[in-house]
mmCIF file of C-alpha atoms and ligand atoms in Angstrom:
data_model
loop_
_atom_site.group_PDB
_atom_site.id
_atom_site.type_symbol
_atom_site.label_atom_id
_atom_site.label_comp_id
_atom_site.label_asym_id
_atom_site.label_seq_id
_atom_site.Cartn_x
_atom_site.Cartn_y
_atom_site.Cartn_z
ATOM 1 C CA MET A 63 -18.057 -91.653 -0.515
ATOM 2 C CA VAL A 64 -16.191 -89.457 -2.953
ATOM 3 C CA ASP A 65 -15.653 -90.527 -6.547
ATOM 4 C CA TRP A 66 -12.119 -89.859 -7.783
ATOM 5 C CA THR A 67 -13.246 -90.478 -11.364
ATOM 6 C CA ASN A 68 -15.542 -87.452 -11.130
ATOM 7 C CA PRO A 69 -13.419 -84.932 -9.249
ATOM 8 C CA PRO A 70 -14.323 -81.295 -8.581
ATOM 9 C CA ARG A 71 -13.309 -78.533 -10.997
ATOM 10 C CA LEU A 72 -10.170 -77.219 -9.357
ATOM 11 C CA PHE A 73 -9.628 -73.639 -8.235
ATOM 12 C CA ILE A 74 -7.106 -74.691 -5.593
ATOM 13 C CA PRO A 75 -3.683 -73.137 -6.274
ATOM 14 C CA GLY A 76 -2.405 -76.222 -7.984
ATOM 15 C CA PRO A 77 -3.043 -78.615 -9.465
ATOM 16 C CA VAL A 78 -5.489 -76.448 -11.376
ATOM 17 C CA LYS A 79 -8.219 -77.300 -13.854
ATOM 18 C CA VAL A 80 -6.942 -79.001 -17.011
ATOM 19 C CA ASN A 81 -8.963 -78.656 -20.190
ATOM 20 C CA ASP A 82 -10.064 -81.734 -22.120
ATOM 21 C CA ASP A 83 -8.014 -80.831 -25.205
ATOM 22 C CA VAL A 84 -4.893 -80.802 -23.017
ATOM 23 C CA LEU A 85 -5.839 -84.082 -21.350
ATOM 24 C CA GLN A 86 -6.168 -85.654 -24.781
ATOM 25 C CA GLN A 87 -2.501 -84.906 -25.460
ATOM 26 C CA LEU A 88 -1.620 -87.255 -22.620
ATOM 27 C CA ALA A 89 -3.405 -90.083 -24.443
ATOM 28 C CA ARG A 90 -1.312 -89.926 -27.629
ATOM 29 C CA PRO A 91 0.575 -93.068 -28.712
ATOM 30 C CA THR A 92 3.847 -93.219 -26.842
ATOM 31 C CA LEU A 93 7.294 -92.704 -28.341
ATOM 32 C CA GLY A 94 10.623 -94.369 -27.668
ATOM 33 C CA HIS A 95 12.626 -91.857 -25.666
ATOM 34 C CA ARG A 96 15.806 -92.502 -27.656
ATOM 35 C CA GLY A 97 14.056 -92.300 -31.014
ATOM 36 C CA LYS A 98 13.931 -89.497 -33.584
ATOM 37 C CA GLU A 99 10.288 -88.728 -32.833
ATOM 38 C CA TYR A 100 11.017 -88.021 -29.179
ATOM 39 C CA ALA A 101 14.023 -85.864 -30.087
ATOM 40 C CA GLN A 102 11.757 -83.816 -32.343
ATOM 41 C CA LEU A 103 9.134 -83.411 -29.609
ATOM 42 C CA HIS A 104 11.797 -82.488 -27.038
ATOM 43 C CA GLY A 105 13.654 -80.024 -29.287
ATOM 44 C CA GLU A 106 10.471 -78.312 -30.407
ATOM 45 C CA THR A 107 9.226 -77.980 -26.819
ATOM 46 C CA VAL A 108 12.510 -76.595 -25.502
ATOM 47 C CA ASP A 109 12.708 -74.081 -28.373
ATOM 48 C CA MET A 110 9.210 -72.836 -27.589
ATOM 49 C CA LEU A 111 9.962 -72.610 -23.863
ATOM 50 C CA LYS A 112 13.015 -70.484 -24.657
ATOM 51 C CA LYS A 113 10.762 -67.988 -26.419
ATOM 52 C CA ILE A 114 8.150 -68.094 -23.667
ATOM 53 C CA LEU A 115 10.696 -67.595 -20.884
ATOM 54 C CA PHE A 116 12.931 -65.166 -22.788
ATOM 55 C CA THR A 117 16.123 -67.159 -22.605
ATOM 56 C CA GLU A 118 18.775 -68.465 -24.939
ATOM 57 C CA GLN A 119 20.298 -70.592 -22.215
ATOM 58 C CA ASN A 120 19.474 -74.130 -21.010
ATOM 59 C CA ILE A 121 16.051 -75.650 -20.466
ATOM 60 C CA PHE A 122 15.827 -79.047 -18.764
ATOM 61 C CA LEU A 123 12.668 -81.131 -18.522
ATOM 62 C CA SER A 124 12.609 -83.098 -15.289
ATOM 63 C CA THR A 125 10.303 -85.983 -14.576
ATOM 64 C CA SER A 126 9.664 -84.868 -11.022
ATOM 65 C CA SER A 127 7.675 -82.232 -9.292
ATOM 66 C CA ALA A 128 9.261 -78.801 -8.754
ATOM 67 C CA SER A 129 10.677 -79.847 -5.382
ATOM 68 C CA GLY A 130 13.181 -82.008 -7.256
ATOM 69 C CA ILE A 131 14.587 -78.887 -8.887
ATOM 70 C CA TRP A 132 14.747 -77.145 -5.507
ATOM 71 C CA GLU A 133 17.166 -79.888 -4.595
ATOM 72 C CA ALA A 134 18.904 -79.772 -7.992
ATOM 73 C CA ALA A 135 19.490 -76.016 -7.792
ATOM 74 C CA ILE A 136 21.148 -76.374 -4.400
ATOM 75 C CA ARG A 137 23.162 -79.515 -5.165
ATOM 76 C CA ASN A 138 24.477 -78.117 -8.461
ATOM 77 C CA CYS A 139 25.056 -74.478 -7.569
ATOM 78 C CA VAL A 140 26.131 -74.314 -3.921
ATOM 79 C CA ASP A 141 29.349 -75.916 -2.733
ATOM 80 C CA PHE A 142 29.707 -77.353 0.773
ATOM 81 C CA ASP A 143 32.079 -74.601 1.900
ATOM 82 C CA GLU A 144 29.773 -71.828 0.647
ATOM 83 C CA VAL A 145 26.723 -70.188 2.204
ATOM 84 C CA VAL A 146 23.348 -69.767 0.521
ATOM 85 C CA LEU A 147 21.017 -66.958 1.582
ATOM 86 C CA CYS A 148 17.481 -68.364 1.619
ATOM 87 C CA THR A 149 14.821 -65.671 1.605
ATOM 88 C CA CYS A 150 11.725 -66.883 3.458
ATOM 89 C CA CYS A 151 8.264 -65.297 3.259
ATOM 90 C CA GLY A 152 5.884 -68.263 3.521
ATOM 91 C CA ALA A 153 5.581 -72.039 3.562
ATOM 92 C CA PHE A 154 7.272 -72.771 0.240
ATOM 93 C CA SER A 155 10.210 -70.408 0.604
ATOM 94 C CA ASP A 156 10.700 -71.806 4.146
ATOM 95 C CA LYS A 157 10.684 -75.309 2.716
ATOM 96 C CA TRP A 158 13.376 -74.511 0.146
ATOM 97 C CA ALA A 159 15.651 -73.474 3.043
ATOM 98 C CA ASP A 160 14.877 -76.849 4.707
ATOM 99 C CA VAL A 161 15.753 -78.627 1.461
ATOM 100 C CA ALA A 162 19.093 -76.779 1.271
ATOM 101 C CA ARG A 163 19.897 -77.805 4.846
ATOM 102 C CA SER A 164 18.882 -81.390 4.109
ATOM 103 C CA CYS A 165 21.424 -81.320 1.253
ATOM 104 C CA GLY A 166 24.069 -80.512 3.887
ATOM 105 C CA ARG A 167 24.541 -76.893 2.784
ATOM 106 C CA ASN A 168 25.237 -73.860 4.965
ATOM 107 C CA VAL A 169 22.049 -71.840 5.007
ATOM 108 C CA GLU A 170 21.318 -68.420 6.355
ATOM 109 C CA GLU A 171 17.666 -67.413 6.333
ATOM 110 C CA LEU A 172 16.335 -63.956 5.654
ATOM 111 C CA LYS A 173 12.832 -64.132 7.088
ATOM 112 C CA VAL A 174 9.862 -61.811 6.910
ATOM 113 C CA ASP A 175 6.391 -62.392 8.354
ATOM 114 C CA TRP A 176 3.975 -64.322 6.142
ATOM 115 C CA GLY A 177 2.201 -61.845 3.878
ATOM 116 C CA GLN A 178 5.195 -59.489 3.758
ATOM 117 C CA PRO A 179 7.457 -59.279 0.703
ATOM 118 C CA THR A 180 11.194 -59.895 0.590
ATOM 119 C CA THR A 181 12.687 -56.487 -0.076
ATOM 120 C CA VAL A 182 15.589 -55.178 -2.147
ATOM 121 C CA GLU A 183 16.987 -53.387 0.900
ATOM 122 C CA ALA A 184 16.985 -56.458 3.156
ATOM 123 C CA ILE A 185 18.778 -58.578 0.536
ATOM 124 C CA ASP A 186 21.239 -55.776 -0.207
ATOM 125 C CA GLU A 187 22.111 -55.494 3.473
ATOM 126 C CA LYS A 188 22.786 -59.237 3.725
ATOM 127 C CA LEU A 189 24.780 -59.485 0.500
ATOM 128 C CA ALA A 190 26.919 -56.497 1.503
ATOM 129 C CA THR A 191 28.624 -58.841 4.013
ATOM 130 C CA GLY A 192 30.159 -60.629 1.025
ATOM 131 C CA GLN A 193 29.354 -63.934 2.699
ATOM 132 C CA PHE A 194 27.022 -65.531 0.148
ATOM 133 C CA ALA A 195 27.545 -67.582 -3.005
ATOM 134 C CA ALA A 196 23.858 -67.793 -3.921
ATOM 135 C CA VAL A 197 20.407 -66.500 -3.019
ATOM 136 C CA THR A 198 17.089 -68.349 -3.193
ATOM 137 C CA LEU A 199 14.001 -66.315 -4.048
ATOM 138 C CA VAL A 200 10.362 -67.256 -4.448
ATOM 139 C CA TYR A 201 8.718 -65.207 -7.195
ATOM 140 C CA ASN A 202 5.173 -66.025 -6.132
ATOM 141 C CA GLU A 203 4.640 -67.442 -2.626
ATOM 142 C CA THR A 204 1.641 -69.730 -3.086
ATOM 143 C CA SER A 205 0.933 -70.100 0.658
ATOM 144 C CA THR A 206 0.247 -66.381 1.058
ATOM 145 C CA GLY A 207 -0.627 -65.285 -2.498
ATOM 146 C CA LEU A 208 2.246 -62.809 -2.535
ATOM 147 C CA THR A 209 4.386 -61.756 -5.502
ATOM 148 C CA ASN A 210 7.868 -60.646 -4.513
ATOM 149 C CA PRO A 211 9.450 -57.661 -6.318
ATOM 150 C CA VAL A 212 11.873 -59.949 -8.148
ATOM 151 C CA TYR A 213 12.520 -57.521 -11.016
ATOM 152 C CA ASP A 214 13.776 -54.859 -8.569
ATOM 153 C CA ILE A 215 15.736 -57.424 -6.545
ATOM 154 C CA SER A 216 17.348 -58.846 -9.685
ATOM 155 C CA LYS A 217 18.293 -55.391 -10.976
ATOM 156 C CA MET A 218 20.014 -54.569 -7.694
ATOM 157 C CA MET A 219 21.806 -57.928 -7.633
ATOM 158 C CA LYS A 220 22.988 -57.580 -11.208
ATOM 159 C CA GLU A 221 24.438 -54.142 -10.475
ATOM 160 C CA LYS A 222 25.940 -54.759 -7.048
ATOM 161 C CA TYR A 223 26.507 -58.507 -6.664
ATOM 162 C CA PRO A 224 26.976 -59.969 -10.138
ATOM 163 C CA ASP A 225 28.896 -62.981 -8.803
ATOM 164 C CA VAL A 226 26.107 -64.203 -6.515
ATOM 165 C CA LEU A 227 23.954 -66.880 -8.160
ATOM 166 C CA VAL A 228 20.218 -66.173 -8.299
ATOM 167 C CA LEU A 229 18.032 -69.262 -7.802
ATOM 168 C CA VAL A 230 14.327 -68.596 -8.272
ATOM 169 C CA ASP A 231 11.238 -70.659 -7.493
ATOM 170 C CA THR A 232 8.743 -69.656 -10.188
ATOM 171 C CA VAL A 233 6.318 -72.514 -9.482
ATOM 172 C CA SER A 234 3.119 -70.474 -9.330
ATOM 173 C CA ALA A 235 4.534 -67.677 -11.511
ATOM 174 C CA MET A 236 5.870 -69.320 -14.672
ATOM 175 C CA VAL A 237 3.868 -68.056 -17.696
ATOM 176 C CA GLY A 238 1.284 -66.386 -15.436
ATOM 177 C CA LEU A 239 3.657 -63.540 -14.525
ATOM 178 C CA PRO A 240 6.304 -61.792 -16.657
ATOM 179 C CA MET A 241 9.632 -63.588 -16.680
ATOM 180 C CA HIS A 242 12.606 -62.473 -18.790
ATOM 181 C CA PHE A 243 15.147 -65.015 -17.597
ATOM 182 C CA ASP A 244 18.247 -63.743 -19.405
ATOM 183 C CA ASP A 245 17.647 -60.036 -18.774
ATOM 184 C CA LEU A 246 16.968 -60.698 -15.116
ATOM 185 C CA GLY A 247 20.356 -62.388 -14.825
ATOM 186 C CA TRP A 248 18.898 -65.459 -13.130
ATOM 187 C CA ASP A 249 20.779 -68.730 -12.790
ATOM 188 C CA VAL A 250 17.991 -71.211 -12.095
ATOM 189 C CA ALA A 251 14.237 -70.826 -12.470
ATOM 190 C CA LEU A 252 12.042 -73.802 -11.704
ATOM 191 C CA ALA A 253 8.378 -74.703 -11.948
ATOM 192 C CA SER A 254 6.106 -77.695 -12.096
ATOM 193 C CA VAL A 255 3.504 -77.950 -14.838
ATOM 194 C CA GLN A 256 0.362 -78.241 -12.684
ATOM 195 C CA LYS A 257 0.124 -74.482 -12.117
ATOM 196 C CA ALA A 258 -0.161 -71.830 -14.854
ATOM 197 C CA LEU A 259 0.907 -74.300 -17.555
ATOM 198 C CA ALA A 260 -2.363 -76.119 -16.743
ATOM 199 C CA ILE A 261 -1.133 -79.694 -17.213
ATOM 200 C CA PRO A 262 -1.603 -82.555 -14.720
ATOM 201 C CA PRO A 263 1.291 -82.916 -12.225
ATOM 202 C CA GLY A 264 4.332 -85.034 -13.057
ATOM 203 C CA LEU A 265 6.820 -82.795 -14.837
ATOM 204 C CA ALA A 266 9.021 -79.834 -13.930
ATOM 205 C CA VAL A 267 10.759 -77.236 -16.086
ATOM 206 C CA ALA A 268 14.191 -75.910 -15.115
ATOM 207 C CA VAL A 269 15.896 -72.962 -16.766
ATOM 208 C CA VAL A 270 19.621 -73.013 -16.027
ATOM 209 C CA SER A 271 22.153 -70.323 -16.905
ATOM 210 C CA ASN A 272 25.388 -71.178 -18.669
ATOM 211 C CA ARG A 273 27.386 -70.028 -15.675
ATOM 212 C CA ALA A 274 25.360 -72.206 -13.270
ATOM 213 C CA LEU A 275 25.982 -75.149 -15.573
ATOM 214 C CA GLU A 276 29.699 -74.349 -15.662
ATOM 215 C CA LYS A 277 29.844 -73.997 -11.884
ATOM 216 C CA SER A 278 28.088 -77.310 -11.328
ATOM 217 C CA LYS A 279 31.038 -79.130 -12.950
ATOM 218 C CA SER A 280 33.133 -78.406 -9.882
ATOM 219 C CA VAL A 281 30.483 -78.888 -7.185
ATOM 220 C CA PRO A 282 30.875 -82.346 -5.630
ATOM 221 C CA GLY A 283 28.029 -84.683 -4.597
ATOM 222 C CA ARG A 284 25.507 -83.643 -7.212
ATOM 223 C CA GLY A 285 24.048 -87.144 -7.231
ATOM 224 C CA TYR A 286 22.666 -88.599 -10.458
ATOM 225 C CA TYR A 287 18.950 -87.916 -10.998
ATOM 226 C CA PHE A 288 19.187 -84.130 -10.660
ATOM 227 C CA ASP A 289 22.713 -83.602 -11.981
ATOM 228 C CA PHE A 290 22.680 -80.649 -14.396
ATOM 229 C CA GLN A 291 25.687 -82.153 -16.190
ATOM 230 C CA GLN A 292 23.653 -85.263 -17.011
ATOM 231 C CA PHE A 293 20.756 -83.105 -18.213
ATOM 232 C CA ALA A 294 23.082 -80.991 -20.390
ATOM 233 C CA LYS A 295 24.732 -84.064 -21.948
ATOM 234 C CA ALA A 296 21.343 -85.550 -22.843
ATOM 235 C CA ALA A 297 20.010 -82.171 -24.039
ATOM 236 C CA GLU A 298 22.672 -82.093 -26.761
ATOM 237 C CA LYS A 299 20.720 -84.967 -28.349
ATOM 238 C CA ASN A 300 17.307 -83.485 -27.456
ATOM 239 C CA GLN A 301 16.877 -86.123 -24.805
ATOM 240 C CA THR A 302 16.639 -86.445 -21.039
ATOM 241 C CA PRO A 303 19.049 -88.527 -18.922
ATOM 242 C CA THR A 304 16.334 -91.006 -17.896
ATOM 243 C CA THR A 305 12.989 -92.043 -19.419
ATOM 244 C CA PRO A 306 10.856 -88.899 -19.212
ATOM 245 C CA ALA A 307 7.116 -88.408 -18.674
ATOM 246 C CA ILE A 308 6.550 -88.323 -22.442
ATOM 247 C CA PRO A 309 2.759 -87.768 -22.253
ATOM 248 C CA HIS A 310 3.339 -84.682 -20.119
ATOM 249 C CA ILE A 311 5.884 -83.367 -22.603
ATOM 250 C CA MET A 312 3.312 -83.811 -25.376
ATOM 251 C CA ALA A 313 0.864 -81.751 -23.317
ATOM 252 C CA LEU A 314 3.573 -79.167 -22.620
ATOM 253 C CA ASN A 315 4.322 -78.919 -26.335
ATOM 254 C CA TYR A 316 0.618 -78.314 -26.981
ATOM 255 C CA GLN A 317 0.339 -75.656 -24.266
ATOM 256 C CA CYS A 318 3.501 -73.879 -25.482
ATOM 257 C CA LYS A 319 2.072 -73.633 -29.001
ATOM 258 C CA LYS A 320 -1.091 -72.032 -27.630
ATOM 259 C CA LEU A 321 0.886 -69.585 -25.452
ATOM 260 C CA LEU A 322 2.997 -68.454 -28.405
ATOM 261 C CA VAL A 323 -0.079 -67.920 -30.568
ATOM 262 C CA GLU A 324 -1.657 -65.824 -27.812
ATOM 263 C CA GLY A 325 1.599 -63.911 -27.156
ATOM 264 C CA MET A 326 3.162 -63.648 -23.703
ATOM 265 C CA GLU A 327 2.133 -60.025 -23.153
ATOM 266 C CA ASN A 328 -1.476 -61.117 -23.684
ATOM 267 C CA VAL A 329 -1.066 -64.146 -21.434
ATOM 268 C CA TRP A 330 0.236 -61.945 -18.596
ATOM 269 C CA LYS A 331 -2.545 -59.419 -19.251
ATOM 270 C CA ARG A 332 -5.143 -62.181 -19.048
ATOM 271 C CA HIS A 333 -3.787 -63.246 -15.658
ATOM 272 C CA LYS A 334 -3.739 -59.636 -14.462
ATOM 273 C CA GLU A 335 -7.392 -59.198 -15.444
ATOM 274 C CA MET A 336 -8.378 -62.342 -13.575
ATOM 275 C CA GLY A 337 -6.362 -61.166 -10.554
ATOM 276 C CA GLU A 338 -8.040 -57.757 -10.575
ATOM 277 C CA PHE A 339 -11.466 -59.340 -10.852
ATOM 278 C CA VAL A 340 -10.976 -61.666 -7.883
ATOM 279 C CA ARG A 341 -9.321 -58.942 -5.795
ATOM 280 C CA ALA A 342 -12.266 -56.594 -6.397
ATOM 281 C CA TRP A 343 -14.620 -59.320 -5.173
ATOM 282 C CA ALA A 344 -12.386 -60.076 -2.188
ATOM 283 C CA LYS A 345 -12.227 -56.412 -1.164
ATOM 284 C CA ALA A 346 -15.992 -55.964 -1.521
ATOM 285 C CA ASN A 347 -16.752 -59.017 0.613
ATOM 286 C CA PHE A 348 -13.724 -59.671 2.832
ATOM 287 C CA GLY A 349 -10.188 -58.287 2.594
ATOM 288 C CA LEU A 350 -6.854 -59.136 0.989
ATOM 289 C CA PHE A 351 -4.257 -60.992 3.020
ATOM 290 C CA CYS A 352 -1.351 -59.181 1.311
ATOM 291 C CA GLU A 353 -0.941 -55.523 0.633
ATOM 292 C CA GLU A 354 -2.536 -54.986 -2.774
ATOM 293 C CA GLN A 355 0.679 -53.983 -4.558
ATOM 294 C CA TYR A 356 2.131 -57.430 -3.743
ATOM 295 C CA ALA A 357 -1.068 -59.430 -4.345
ATOM 296 C CA SER A 358 -0.527 -62.131 -6.939
ATOM 297 C CA ASN A 359 -2.112 -62.293 -10.362
ATOM 298 C CA THR A 360 -2.149 -66.117 -10.307
ATOM 299 C CA LEU A 361 -3.989 -66.650 -7.027
ATOM 300 C CA THR A 362 -5.706 -64.564 -4.384
ATOM 301 C CA THR A 363 -5.442 -65.160 -0.670
ATOM 302 C CA VAL A 364 -8.609 -63.731 0.829
ATOM 303 C CA LYS A 365 -8.527 -62.576 4.457
ATOM 304 C CA ASN A 366 -11.502 -64.079 6.253
ATOM 305 C CA THR A 367 -12.631 -60.818 7.852
ATOM 306 C CA LYS A 368 -16.215 -62.103 8.185
ATOM 307 C CA GLY A 369 -15.159 -65.113 10.233
ATOM 308 C CA ILE A 370 -17.003 -67.567 7.967
ATOM 309 C CA ASN A 371 -16.418 -71.278 8.415
ATOM 310 C CA VAL A 372 -14.102 -71.745 5.444
ATOM 311 C CA ALA A 373 -14.031 -75.556 5.490
ATOM 312 C CA GLU A 374 -17.857 -75.705 5.572
ATOM 313 C CA THR A 375 -18.124 -73.182 2.720
ATOM 314 C CA ILE A 376 -15.665 -75.146 0.597
ATOM 315 C CA LYS A 377 -17.625 -78.325 1.360
ATOM 316 C CA ALA A 378 -20.956 -76.718 0.443
ATOM 317 C CA VAL A 379 -19.659 -75.404 -2.910
ATOM 318 C CA GLN A 380 -18.126 -78.782 -3.653
ATOM 319 C CA THR A 381 -21.260 -80.717 -2.753
ATOM 320 C CA LYS A 382 -23.591 -78.490 -4.762
ATOM 321 C CA HIS A 383 -21.394 -77.633 -7.750
ATOM 322 C CA ASN A 384 -18.544 -80.183 -7.786
ATOM 323 C CA THR A 385 -16.062 -77.316 -7.641
ATOM 324 C CA ALA A 386 -13.230 -76.800 -5.153
ATOM 325 C CA PHE A 387 -11.282 -73.795 -3.918
ATOM 326 C CA GLY A 388 -8.543 -73.748 -1.316
ATOM 327 C CA ASN A 389 -8.525 -73.204 2.422
ATOM 328 C CA GLY A 390 -5.668 -71.112 3.841
ATOM 329 C CA TYR A 391 -2.284 -72.824 3.860
ATOM 330 C CA GLY A 392 -1.004 -74.304 7.136
ATOM 331 C CA LYS A 393 -1.253 -71.760 9.934
ATOM 332 C CA LEU A 394 -3.442 -69.531 7.718
ATOM 333 C CA LYS A 395 -6.239 -72.153 7.553
ATOM 334 C CA GLU A 396 -9.668 -70.620 8.298
ATOM 335 C CA GLN A 397 -8.047 -67.159 8.661
ATOM 336 C CA THR A 398 -7.758 -67.055 4.881
ATOM 337 C CA PHE A 399 -8.848 -68.959 1.781
ATOM 338 C CA ARG A 400 -7.274 -69.162 -1.650
ATOM 339 C CA ILE A 401 -8.656 -68.955 -5.160
ATOM 340 C CA ALA A 402 -6.471 -69.806 -8.152
ATOM 341 C CA HIS A 403 -6.776 -67.742 -11.333
ATOM 342 C CA MET A 404 -4.114 -69.160 -13.563
ATOM 343 C CA GLY A 405 -3.594 -71.328 -16.599
ATOM 344 C CA ASP A 406 -6.773 -72.268 -18.453
ATOM 345 C CA ILE A 407 -9.108 -70.937 -15.761
ATOM 346 C CA THR A 408 -11.208 -68.163 -17.325
ATOM 347 C CA LEU A 409 -13.029 -65.071 -16.110
ATOM 348 C CA ASP A 410 -16.312 -66.897 -16.765
ATOM 349 C CA ASP A 411 -15.152 -69.779 -14.545
ATOM 350 C CA LEU A 412 -14.327 -67.278 -11.810
ATOM 351 C CA LYS A 413 -17.662 -65.477 -12.107
ATOM 352 C CA GLU A 414 -19.413 -68.790 -11.601
ATOM 353 C CA LEU A 415 -17.287 -69.749 -8.601
ATOM 354 C CA LEU A 416 -17.603 -66.379 -6.870
ATOM 355 C CA ALA A 417 -21.390 -66.391 -7.352
ATOM 356 C CA TRP A 418 -21.524 -69.797 -5.673
ATOM 357 C CA ILE A 419 -19.399 -68.580 -2.776
ATOM 358 C CA ASP A 420 -21.684 -65.521 -2.537
ATOM 359 C CA GLU A 421 -24.684 -67.826 -2.175
ATOM 360 C CA GLU A 422 -23.031 -69.483 0.817
ATOM 361 C CA ILE A 423 -21.842 -66.375 2.641
ATOM 362 C CA ASN A 424 -24.750 -63.970 2.188
HETATM 363 C C1 PLP B 1400 5.845 -71.718 -4.647
HETATM 364 C C2 PLP B 1400 5.927 -73.210 -4.630
HETATM 365 N N1 PLP B 1400 7.128 -73.795 -4.611
HETATM 366 C C3 PLP B 1400 7.266 -75.126 -4.618
HETATM 367 C C4 PLP B 1400 6.171 -75.963 -4.621
HETATM 368 C C5 PLP B 1400 6.371 -77.436 -4.644
HETATM 369 O O1 PLP B 1400 6.008 -77.869 -5.914
HETATM 370 P P1 PLP B 1400 5.816 -79.410 -6.245
HETATM 371 O O2 PLP B 1400 4.699 -79.880 -5.363
HETATM 372 O O3 PLP B 1400 5.509 -79.446 -7.700
HETATM 373 O O4 PLP B 1400 7.097 -80.083 -5.893
HETATM 374 C C6 PLP B 1400 4.885 -75.403 -4.646
HETATM 375 C C7 PLP B 1400 3.698 -76.258 -4.636
HETATM 376 O O5 PLP B 1400 2.595 -75.825 -4.558
HETATM 377 C C8 PLP B 1400 4.772 -73.997 -4.669
HETATM 378 O O6 PLP B 1400 3.574 -73.416 -4.720
#
């Protein structure tokens, strides 16, 4: 019998460990969502997120997981007579293409093998056909632990295809990896809070460019819950269209304050150090699933070169230490395993976990 009230410390790639001080924010007295107190909380949080994400454009707080904003990005930014180029390099980028199709949009996929990055050249070749209104990119593909070269891709798109909208899944990247939304020329960036923001699941952050917002006015069938126009109207009053997950926004406010005190350069550096530490361990004991230059600083996908029984190892660490790390995703199960190093996970946490895995494999 497991006990959900005493769960393992989480090193799976989301949800990740949440510190007690953050959890306490979720227990604050609630606010009326149309009251002045909520407007203050909302405005303050959005202003901090703008600094953290380097944007002066629109930030929407959505009471959904990130998948809701996958749908929102498509339904608001791609018209039915247009084509969206969905770049696919793993389970989550594949799924975004499925979501676009399920919204009735014309999708063309640009696929690479799992573990390979989406390249500037491949996107350039596709966009040169002049066929596409928008591109979907995944900054950090959580199923493979791969970081795509989104800065290079964005630079090329800005120079050569400035009219094509850039829709970016930053779910396991946001705050863990550099992100200068306005300079990159992005139109939508989305993430849920259970990754590097280190908050329990239940809220998503969407950054939306002014031109995406303008375009959405003329795109039919946006629905209601994820309509950017509804979000923008409510945002003028520092509100959300529907009753939001106020406790999560309190926790987000708290986390944003801490991030700004630390400074984003330091936050990214901290994630890089954790990434380097776990990669060094992975290379000494196993191998990396991705080429090192694309290996993520928010999670590591370890290639199971020793042929260990991953599920049994995870079970043993959980039984002895009440700590969990992740098996490989989908078809990569047992061939790989995944260790998160994002948010409020620390180097000391990782040292402990890796020593426990060492005990099981040696
Ligand atoms: C890269 C990526 N995109 C999208 C999602 C879906 O996010 P959510 O479960 O918050 O909808 C995940 C979840 O792990 C993810 O890692």
